[in-house]
mmCIF file of C-alpha atoms and ligand atoms in Angstrom:
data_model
loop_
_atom_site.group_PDB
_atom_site.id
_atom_site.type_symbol
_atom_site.label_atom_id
_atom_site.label_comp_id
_atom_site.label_asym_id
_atom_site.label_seq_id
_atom_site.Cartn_x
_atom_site.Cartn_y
_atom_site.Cartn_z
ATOM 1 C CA UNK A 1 5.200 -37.110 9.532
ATOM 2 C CA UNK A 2 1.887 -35.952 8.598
ATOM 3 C CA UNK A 3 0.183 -38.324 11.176
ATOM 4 C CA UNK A 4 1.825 -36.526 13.939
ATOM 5 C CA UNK A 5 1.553 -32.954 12.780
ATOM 6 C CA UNK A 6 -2.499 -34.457 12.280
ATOM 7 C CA UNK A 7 -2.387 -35.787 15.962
ATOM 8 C CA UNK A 8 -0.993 -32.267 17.410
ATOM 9 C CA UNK A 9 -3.566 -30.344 15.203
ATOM 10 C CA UNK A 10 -6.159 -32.337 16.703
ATOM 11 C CA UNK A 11 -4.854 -32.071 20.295
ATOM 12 C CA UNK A 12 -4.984 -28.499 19.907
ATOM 13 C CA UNK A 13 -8.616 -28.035 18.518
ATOM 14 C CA UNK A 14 -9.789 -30.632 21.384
ATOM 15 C CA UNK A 15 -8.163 -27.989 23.915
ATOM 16 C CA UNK A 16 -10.511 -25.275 22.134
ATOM 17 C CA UNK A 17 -13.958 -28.186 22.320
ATOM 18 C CA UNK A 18 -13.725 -28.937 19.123
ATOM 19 C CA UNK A 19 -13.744 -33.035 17.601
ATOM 20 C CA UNK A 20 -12.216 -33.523 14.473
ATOM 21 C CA UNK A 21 -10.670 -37.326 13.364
ATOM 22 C CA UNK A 22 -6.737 -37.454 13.059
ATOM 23 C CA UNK A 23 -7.725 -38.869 9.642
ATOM 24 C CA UNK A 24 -9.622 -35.708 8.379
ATOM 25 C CA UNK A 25 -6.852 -33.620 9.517
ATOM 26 C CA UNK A 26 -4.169 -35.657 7.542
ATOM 27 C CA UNK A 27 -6.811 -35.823 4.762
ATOM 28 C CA UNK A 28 -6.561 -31.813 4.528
ATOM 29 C CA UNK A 29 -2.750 -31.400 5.266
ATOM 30 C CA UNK A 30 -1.737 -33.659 2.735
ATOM 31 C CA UNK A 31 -3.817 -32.272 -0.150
ATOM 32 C CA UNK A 32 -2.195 -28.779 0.945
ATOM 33 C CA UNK A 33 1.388 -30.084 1.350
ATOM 34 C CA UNK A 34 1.581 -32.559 -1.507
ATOM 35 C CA UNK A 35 -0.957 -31.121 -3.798
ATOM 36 C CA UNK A 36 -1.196 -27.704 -3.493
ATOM 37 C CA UNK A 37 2.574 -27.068 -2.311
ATOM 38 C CA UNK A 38 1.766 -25.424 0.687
ATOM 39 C CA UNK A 39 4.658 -25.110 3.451
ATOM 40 C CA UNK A 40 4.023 -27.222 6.693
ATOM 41 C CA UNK A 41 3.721 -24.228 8.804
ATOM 42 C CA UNK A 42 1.007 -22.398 6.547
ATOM 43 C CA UNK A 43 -0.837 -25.911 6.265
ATOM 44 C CA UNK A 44 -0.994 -26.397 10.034
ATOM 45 C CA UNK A 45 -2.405 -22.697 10.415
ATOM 46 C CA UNK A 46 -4.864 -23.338 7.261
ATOM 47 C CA UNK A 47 -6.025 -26.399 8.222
ATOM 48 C CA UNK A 48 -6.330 -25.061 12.291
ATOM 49 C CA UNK A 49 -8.319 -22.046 10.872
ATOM 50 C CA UNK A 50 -10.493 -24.226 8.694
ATOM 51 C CA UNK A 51 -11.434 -26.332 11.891
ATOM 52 C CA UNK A 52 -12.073 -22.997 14.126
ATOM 53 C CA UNK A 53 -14.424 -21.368 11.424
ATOM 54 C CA UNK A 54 -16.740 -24.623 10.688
ATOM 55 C CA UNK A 55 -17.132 -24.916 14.233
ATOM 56 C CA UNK A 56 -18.111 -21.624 15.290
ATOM 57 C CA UNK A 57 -22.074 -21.265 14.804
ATOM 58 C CA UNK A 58 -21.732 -17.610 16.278
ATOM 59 C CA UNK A 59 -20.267 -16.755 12.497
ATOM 60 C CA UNK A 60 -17.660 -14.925 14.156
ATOM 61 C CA UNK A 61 -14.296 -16.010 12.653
ATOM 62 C CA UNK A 62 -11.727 -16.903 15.067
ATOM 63 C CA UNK A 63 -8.529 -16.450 13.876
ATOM 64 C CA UNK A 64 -5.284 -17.586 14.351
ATOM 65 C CA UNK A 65 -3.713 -14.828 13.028
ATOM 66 C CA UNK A 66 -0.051 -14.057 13.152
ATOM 67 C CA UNK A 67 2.393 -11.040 14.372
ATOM 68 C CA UNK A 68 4.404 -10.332 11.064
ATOM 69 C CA UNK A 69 6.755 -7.950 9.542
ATOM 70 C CA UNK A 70 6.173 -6.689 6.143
ATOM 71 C CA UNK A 71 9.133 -7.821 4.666
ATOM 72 C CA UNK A 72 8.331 -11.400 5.766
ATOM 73 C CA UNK A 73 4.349 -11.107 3.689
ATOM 74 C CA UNK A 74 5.825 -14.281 0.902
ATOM 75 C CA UNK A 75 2.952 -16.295 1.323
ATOM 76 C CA UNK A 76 -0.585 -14.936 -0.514
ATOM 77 C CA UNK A 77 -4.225 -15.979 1.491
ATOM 78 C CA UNK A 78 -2.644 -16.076 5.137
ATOM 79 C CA UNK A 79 -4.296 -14.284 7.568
ATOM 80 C CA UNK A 80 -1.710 -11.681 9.260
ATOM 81 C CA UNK A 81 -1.657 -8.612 12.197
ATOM 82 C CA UNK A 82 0.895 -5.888 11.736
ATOM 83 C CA UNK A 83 1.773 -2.880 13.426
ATOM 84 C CA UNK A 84 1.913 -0.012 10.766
ATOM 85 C CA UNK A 85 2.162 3.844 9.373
ATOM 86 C CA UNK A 86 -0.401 4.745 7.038
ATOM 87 C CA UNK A 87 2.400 6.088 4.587
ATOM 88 C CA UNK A 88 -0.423 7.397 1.951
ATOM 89 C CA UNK A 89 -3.635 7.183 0.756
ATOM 90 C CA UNK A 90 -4.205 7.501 -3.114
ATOM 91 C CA UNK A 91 -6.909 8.656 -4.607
ATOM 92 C CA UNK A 92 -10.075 6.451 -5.306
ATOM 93 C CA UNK A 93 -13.246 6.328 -7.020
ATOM 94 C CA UNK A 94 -14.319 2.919 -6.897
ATOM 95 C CA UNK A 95 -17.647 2.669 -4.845
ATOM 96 C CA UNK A 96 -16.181 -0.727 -3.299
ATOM 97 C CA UNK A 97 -13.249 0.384 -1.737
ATOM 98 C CA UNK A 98 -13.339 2.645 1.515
ATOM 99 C CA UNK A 99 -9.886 3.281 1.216
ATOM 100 C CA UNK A 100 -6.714 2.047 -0.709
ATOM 101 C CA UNK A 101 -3.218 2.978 0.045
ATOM 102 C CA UNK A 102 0.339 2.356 1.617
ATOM 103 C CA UNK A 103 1.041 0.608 4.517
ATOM 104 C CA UNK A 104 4.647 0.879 6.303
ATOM 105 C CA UNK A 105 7.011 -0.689 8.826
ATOM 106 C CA UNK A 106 10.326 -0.467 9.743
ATOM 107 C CA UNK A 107 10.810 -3.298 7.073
ATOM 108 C CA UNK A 108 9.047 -1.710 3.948
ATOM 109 C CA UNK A 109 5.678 -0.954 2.697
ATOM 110 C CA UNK A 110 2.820 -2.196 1.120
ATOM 111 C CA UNK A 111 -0.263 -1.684 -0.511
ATOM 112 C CA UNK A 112 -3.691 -2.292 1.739
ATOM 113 C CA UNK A 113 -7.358 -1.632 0.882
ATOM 114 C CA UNK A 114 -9.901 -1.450 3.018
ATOM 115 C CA UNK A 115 -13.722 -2.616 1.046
ATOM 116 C CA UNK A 116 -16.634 -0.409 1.776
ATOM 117 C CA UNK A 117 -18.956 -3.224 3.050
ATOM 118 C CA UNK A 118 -16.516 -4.053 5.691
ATOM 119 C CA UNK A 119 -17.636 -1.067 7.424
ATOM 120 C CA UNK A 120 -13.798 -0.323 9.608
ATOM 121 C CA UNK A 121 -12.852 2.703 10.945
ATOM 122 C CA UNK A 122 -10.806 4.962 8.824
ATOM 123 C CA UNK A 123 -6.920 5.689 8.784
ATOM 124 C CA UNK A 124 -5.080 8.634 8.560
ATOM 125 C CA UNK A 125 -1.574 9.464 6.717
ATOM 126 C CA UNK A 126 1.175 9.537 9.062
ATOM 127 C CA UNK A 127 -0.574 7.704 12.118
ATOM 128 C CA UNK A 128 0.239 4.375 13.513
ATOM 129 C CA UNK A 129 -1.969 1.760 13.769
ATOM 130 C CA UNK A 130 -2.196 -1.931 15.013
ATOM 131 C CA UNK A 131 -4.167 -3.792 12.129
ATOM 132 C CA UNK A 132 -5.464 -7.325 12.838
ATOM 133 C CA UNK A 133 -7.177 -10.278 10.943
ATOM 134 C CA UNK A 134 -5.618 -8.729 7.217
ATOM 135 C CA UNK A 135 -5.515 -11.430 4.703
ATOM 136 C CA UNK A 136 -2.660 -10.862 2.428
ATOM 137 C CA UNK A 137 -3.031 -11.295 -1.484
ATOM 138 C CA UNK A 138 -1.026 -11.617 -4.637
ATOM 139 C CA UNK A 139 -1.066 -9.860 -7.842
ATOM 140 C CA UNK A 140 0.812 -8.669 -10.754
ATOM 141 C CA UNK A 141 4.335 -9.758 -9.005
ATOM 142 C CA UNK A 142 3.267 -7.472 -5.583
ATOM 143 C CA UNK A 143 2.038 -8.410 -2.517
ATOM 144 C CA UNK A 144 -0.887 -6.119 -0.911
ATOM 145 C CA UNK A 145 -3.398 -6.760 2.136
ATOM 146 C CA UNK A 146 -6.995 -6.847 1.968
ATOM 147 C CA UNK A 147 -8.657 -5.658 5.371
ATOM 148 C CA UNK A 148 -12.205 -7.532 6.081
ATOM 149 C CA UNK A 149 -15.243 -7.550 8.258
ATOM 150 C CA UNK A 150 -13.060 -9.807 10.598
ATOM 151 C CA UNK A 151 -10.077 -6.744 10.802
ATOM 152 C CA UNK A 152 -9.554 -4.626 13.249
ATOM 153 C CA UNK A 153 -8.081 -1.273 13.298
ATOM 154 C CA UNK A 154 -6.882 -0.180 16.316
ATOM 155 C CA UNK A 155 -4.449 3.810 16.997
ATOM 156 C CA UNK A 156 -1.413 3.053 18.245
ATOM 157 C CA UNK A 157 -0.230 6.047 21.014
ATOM 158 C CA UNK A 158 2.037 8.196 20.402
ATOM 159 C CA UNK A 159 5.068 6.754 22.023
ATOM 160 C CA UNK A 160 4.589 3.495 19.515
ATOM 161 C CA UNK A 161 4.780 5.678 16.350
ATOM 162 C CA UNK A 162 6.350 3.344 13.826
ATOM 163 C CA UNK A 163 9.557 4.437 12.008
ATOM 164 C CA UNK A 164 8.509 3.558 8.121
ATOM 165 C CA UNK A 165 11.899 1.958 6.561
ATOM 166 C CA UNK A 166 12.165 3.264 3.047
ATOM 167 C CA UNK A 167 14.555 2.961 -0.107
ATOM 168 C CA UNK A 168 16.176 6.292 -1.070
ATOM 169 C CA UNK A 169 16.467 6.099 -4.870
ATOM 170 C CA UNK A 170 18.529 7.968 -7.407
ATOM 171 C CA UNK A 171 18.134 8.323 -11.176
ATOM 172 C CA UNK A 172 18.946 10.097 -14.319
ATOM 173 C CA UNK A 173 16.469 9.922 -17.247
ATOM 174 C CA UNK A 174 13.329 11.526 -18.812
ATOM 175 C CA UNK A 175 10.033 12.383 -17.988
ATOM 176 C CA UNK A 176 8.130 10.785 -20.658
ATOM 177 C CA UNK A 177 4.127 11.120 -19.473
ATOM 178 C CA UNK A 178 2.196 13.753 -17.158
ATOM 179 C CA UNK A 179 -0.274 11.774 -15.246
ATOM 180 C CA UNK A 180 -4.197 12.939 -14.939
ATOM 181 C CA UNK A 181 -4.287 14.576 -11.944
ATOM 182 C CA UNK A 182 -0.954 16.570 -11.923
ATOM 183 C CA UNK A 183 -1.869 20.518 -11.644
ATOM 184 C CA UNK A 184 -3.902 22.262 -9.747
ATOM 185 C CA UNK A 185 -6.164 19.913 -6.832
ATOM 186 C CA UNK A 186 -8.115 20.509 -4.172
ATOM 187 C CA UNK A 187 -7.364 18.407 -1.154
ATOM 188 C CA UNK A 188 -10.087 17.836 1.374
ATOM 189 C CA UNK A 189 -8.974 20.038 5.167
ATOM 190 C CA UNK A 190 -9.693 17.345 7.168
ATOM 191 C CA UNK A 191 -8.550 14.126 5.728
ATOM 192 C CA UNK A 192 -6.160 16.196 3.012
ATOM 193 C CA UNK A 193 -7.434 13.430 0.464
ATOM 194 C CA UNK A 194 -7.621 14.805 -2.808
ATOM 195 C CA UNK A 195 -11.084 15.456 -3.457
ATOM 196 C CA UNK A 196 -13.038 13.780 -6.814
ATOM 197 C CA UNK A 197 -15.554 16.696 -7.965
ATOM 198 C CA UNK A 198 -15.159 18.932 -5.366
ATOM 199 C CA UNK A 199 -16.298 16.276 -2.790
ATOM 200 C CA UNK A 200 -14.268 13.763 -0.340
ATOM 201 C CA UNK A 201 -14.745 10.013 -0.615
ATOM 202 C CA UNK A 202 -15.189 10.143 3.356
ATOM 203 C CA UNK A 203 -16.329 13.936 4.657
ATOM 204 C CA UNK A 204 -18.608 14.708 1.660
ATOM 205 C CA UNK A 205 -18.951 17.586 -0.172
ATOM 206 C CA UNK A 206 -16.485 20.405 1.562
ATOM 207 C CA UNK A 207 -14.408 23.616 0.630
ATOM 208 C CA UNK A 208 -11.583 21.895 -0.495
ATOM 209 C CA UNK A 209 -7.797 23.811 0.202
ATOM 210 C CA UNK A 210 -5.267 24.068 -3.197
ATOM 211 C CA UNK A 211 -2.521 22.136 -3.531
ATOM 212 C CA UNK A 212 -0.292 21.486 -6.606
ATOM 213 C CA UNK A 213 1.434 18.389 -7.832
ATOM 214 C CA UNK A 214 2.730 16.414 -10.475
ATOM 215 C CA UNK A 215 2.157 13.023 -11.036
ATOM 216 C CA UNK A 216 4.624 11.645 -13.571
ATOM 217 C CA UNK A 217 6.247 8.810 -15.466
ATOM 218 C CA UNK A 218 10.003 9.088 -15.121
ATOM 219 C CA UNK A 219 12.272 6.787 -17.686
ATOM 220 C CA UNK A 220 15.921 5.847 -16.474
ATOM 221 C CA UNK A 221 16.570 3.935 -19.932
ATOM 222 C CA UNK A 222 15.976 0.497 -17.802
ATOM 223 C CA UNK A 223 12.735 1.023 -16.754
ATOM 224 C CA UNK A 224 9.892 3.172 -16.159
ATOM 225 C CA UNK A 225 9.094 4.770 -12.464
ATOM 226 C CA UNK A 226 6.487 6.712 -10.994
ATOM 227 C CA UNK A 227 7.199 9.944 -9.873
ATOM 228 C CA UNK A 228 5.554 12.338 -7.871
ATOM 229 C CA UNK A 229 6.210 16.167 -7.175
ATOM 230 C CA UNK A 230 4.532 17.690 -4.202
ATOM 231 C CA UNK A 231 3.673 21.758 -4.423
ATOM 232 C CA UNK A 232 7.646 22.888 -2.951
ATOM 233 C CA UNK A 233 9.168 20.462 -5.399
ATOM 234 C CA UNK A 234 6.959 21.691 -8.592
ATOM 235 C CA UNK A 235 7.818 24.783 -7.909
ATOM 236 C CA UNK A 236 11.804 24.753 -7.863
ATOM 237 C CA UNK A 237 11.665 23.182 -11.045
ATOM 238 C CA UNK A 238 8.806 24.913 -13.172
ATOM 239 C CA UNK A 239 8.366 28.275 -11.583
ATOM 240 C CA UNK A 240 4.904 27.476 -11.013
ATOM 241 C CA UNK A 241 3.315 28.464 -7.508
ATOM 242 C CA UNK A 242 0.712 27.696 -6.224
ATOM 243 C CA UNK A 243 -0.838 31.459 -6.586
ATOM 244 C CA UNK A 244 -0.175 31.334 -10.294
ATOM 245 C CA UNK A 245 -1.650 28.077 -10.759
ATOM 246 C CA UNK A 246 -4.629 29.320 -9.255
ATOM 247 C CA UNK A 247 -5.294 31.846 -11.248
ATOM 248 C CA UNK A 248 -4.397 30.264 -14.351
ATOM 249 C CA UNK A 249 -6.659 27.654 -13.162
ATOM 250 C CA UNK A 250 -9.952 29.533 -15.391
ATOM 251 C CA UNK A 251 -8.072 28.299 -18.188
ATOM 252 C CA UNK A 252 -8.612 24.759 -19.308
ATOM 253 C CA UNK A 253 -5.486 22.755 -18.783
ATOM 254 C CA UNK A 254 -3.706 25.622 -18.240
ATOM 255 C CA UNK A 255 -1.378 24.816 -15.537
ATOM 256 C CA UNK A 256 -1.200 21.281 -16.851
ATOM 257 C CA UNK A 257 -0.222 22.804 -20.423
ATOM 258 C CA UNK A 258 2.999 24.975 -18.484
ATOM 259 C CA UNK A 259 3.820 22.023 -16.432
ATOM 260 C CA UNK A 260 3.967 19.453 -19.520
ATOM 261 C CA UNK A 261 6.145 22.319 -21.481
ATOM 262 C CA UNK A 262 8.319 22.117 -18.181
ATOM 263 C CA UNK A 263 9.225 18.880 -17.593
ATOM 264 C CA UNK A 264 8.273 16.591 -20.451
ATOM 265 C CA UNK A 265 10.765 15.068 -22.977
ATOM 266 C CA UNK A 266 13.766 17.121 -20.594
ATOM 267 C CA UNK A 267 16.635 15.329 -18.828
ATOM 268 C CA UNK A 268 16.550 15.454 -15.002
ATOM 269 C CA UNK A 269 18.435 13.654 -12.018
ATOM 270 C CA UNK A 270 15.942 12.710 -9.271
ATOM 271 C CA UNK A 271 16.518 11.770 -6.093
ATOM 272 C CA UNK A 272 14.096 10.887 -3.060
ATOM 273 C CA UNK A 273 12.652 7.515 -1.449
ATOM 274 C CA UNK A 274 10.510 4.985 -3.133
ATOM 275 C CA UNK A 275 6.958 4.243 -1.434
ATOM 276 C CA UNK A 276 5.492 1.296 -3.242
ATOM 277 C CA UNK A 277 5.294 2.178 -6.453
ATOM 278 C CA UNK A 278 5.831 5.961 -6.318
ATOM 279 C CA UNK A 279 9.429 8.336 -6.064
ATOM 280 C CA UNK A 280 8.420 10.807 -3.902
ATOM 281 C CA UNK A 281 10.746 13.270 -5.346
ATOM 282 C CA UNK A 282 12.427 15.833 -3.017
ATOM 283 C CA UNK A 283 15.430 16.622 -5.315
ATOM 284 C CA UNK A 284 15.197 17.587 -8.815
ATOM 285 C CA UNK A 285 18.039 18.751 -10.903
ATOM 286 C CA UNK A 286 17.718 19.325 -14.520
ATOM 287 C CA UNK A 287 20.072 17.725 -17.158
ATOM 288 C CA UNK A 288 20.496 20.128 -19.515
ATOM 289 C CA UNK A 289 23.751 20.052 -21.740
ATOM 290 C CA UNK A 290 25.003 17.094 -22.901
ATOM 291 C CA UNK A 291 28.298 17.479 -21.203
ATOM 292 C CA UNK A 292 26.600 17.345 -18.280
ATOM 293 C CA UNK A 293 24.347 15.245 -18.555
ATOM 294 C CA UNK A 294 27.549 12.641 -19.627
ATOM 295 C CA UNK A 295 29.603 14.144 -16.844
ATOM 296 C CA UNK A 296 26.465 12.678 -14.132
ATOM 297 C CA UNK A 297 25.998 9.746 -15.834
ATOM 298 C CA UNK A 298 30.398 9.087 -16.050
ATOM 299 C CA UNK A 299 29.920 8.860 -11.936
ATOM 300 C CA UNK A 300 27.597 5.818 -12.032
HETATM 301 ZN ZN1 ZN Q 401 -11.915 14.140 3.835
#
């Protein structure tokens, strides 16, 4: 079985000029297979890609990268293209990374980042984008994709904008922690990235715009979520606007101090999808009396 998977691995590399012995092939796909526990169909394209790389002095990596759905990413150091909506793009300090985020399809979303060296273009929230030559990675029981000096970024038009499938999630708990960076931020005006010391990791030093938010960890008495509140949502449920906050801002921790004295310890029923691992919340009811709280959670 290996022989002939070896023999039409090696037909297809002579079609691309390149010699390689039936027995070095089966030498590789074994190890991968019976070693390493590799499927057949990842071996073929590992052992195909391994071929195409050594024998390409230009240094240019040819790849033979595949058309996949997010939902289908199972398989950690394959090389992948996907057609995707940047969903969001967090916040980042580290000198490394260009840019670090969420990734969407119809089928779900995942984490990508984007290295500084690599030099690519960058994305935007809420545009579409055909990404190719992504490697995808494993870590901490998630899946994420790493884009390289071999990807390439490329807008999708208009017409091609990709519908981002998400999971609508409902909970009753607590909100036991106020993240850093909940209050009063500045967001840059032309990427709207929240801006690290009054500068943006991409358009420099600018005059940021306000924005509030809350960044939180919400308990459902199974497990802990992240949740976040955008300006609208903050200020249903703490009275806080965005005028007050910026005038409170001149105070140290002010806003953060009212927000915390809002929301933490407190009861609440939240409701809104799950991107990755954040709630973006868009309903927020508080759980105040005990008979209601029991009468929400008798429902369930
Ligand atoms: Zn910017």
């Amino acid at each position: 079985m290996l022989k002939s998977m070896a023999l039409q691995l090696q037909s297809q590399l002579s079609g691309l000029d390149i010699d390689v012995s039936v027995e070095e092939i089966e030498k590789r796909l074994d190890s991968l297979i019976n070693k390493y526990k590799v499927s057949e169909d990842e071996a073929k394209r590992t052992v195909k890609n391994y071929f195409l790389n050594k024998n390409n002095p230009s240094g240019f990596r040819t790849l033979d990268s595949e058309l996949v759905k997010i939902n289908d990413i199972k398989t950690e150091g394959r090389w992948i293209d996907i057609h995707a909506k940047v969903v969001q793009l967090w916040d980042n300090e580290h000198e490394s990374i260009s840019q670090v985020g969420l990734i969407g399809d119809e089928t779900g979303v995942i984490k990508f980042v984007s290295w500084a060296r690599s030099n690519l273009p960058k994305v935007q929230e809420n545009k579409s984008y055909e990404f190719k030559n992504l490697v995808t990675d494993f870590w901490n029981g998630r899946y994420s994709l790493k884009m390289n000096q071999n990807s390439q970024i490329i807008e999708l038009d208009e017409d091609k904008d990709i519908e981002v499938g998400t999971t609508e999630v409902e909970m009753i708990g607590a909100v036991v922690s106020i993240q850093e960076g909940s209050g009063l931020i500045k967001r840059c005006p032309v990427c709207n990235r929240a801006l690290i010391n009054e500068s943006c990791g991409e358009h420099g030093s600018v005059e940021g715009k306000s924005d509030i938010r809350v960044k939180a960890v919400f308990d459902d008495g199974k497990q802990a979520h992240d949740i976040l509140l955008n300006a609208e949502v903050t200020e249903k449920i703490t009275g806080i606007t965005l005028k007050k906050a910026e005038k409170a801002s001149v105070f140290e921790g002010g806003i953060v101090d009212e927000i915390k004295s809002a929301l933490l310890g407190r009861y609440f029923k939240v409701k809104g999808p799950k991107l990755g691992r954040y709630v973006l919340v868009d309903e927020i009811i508080r759980c105040d009396l005990k008979g209601e709280l029991n009468g929400i959670l008798g429902r369930f």
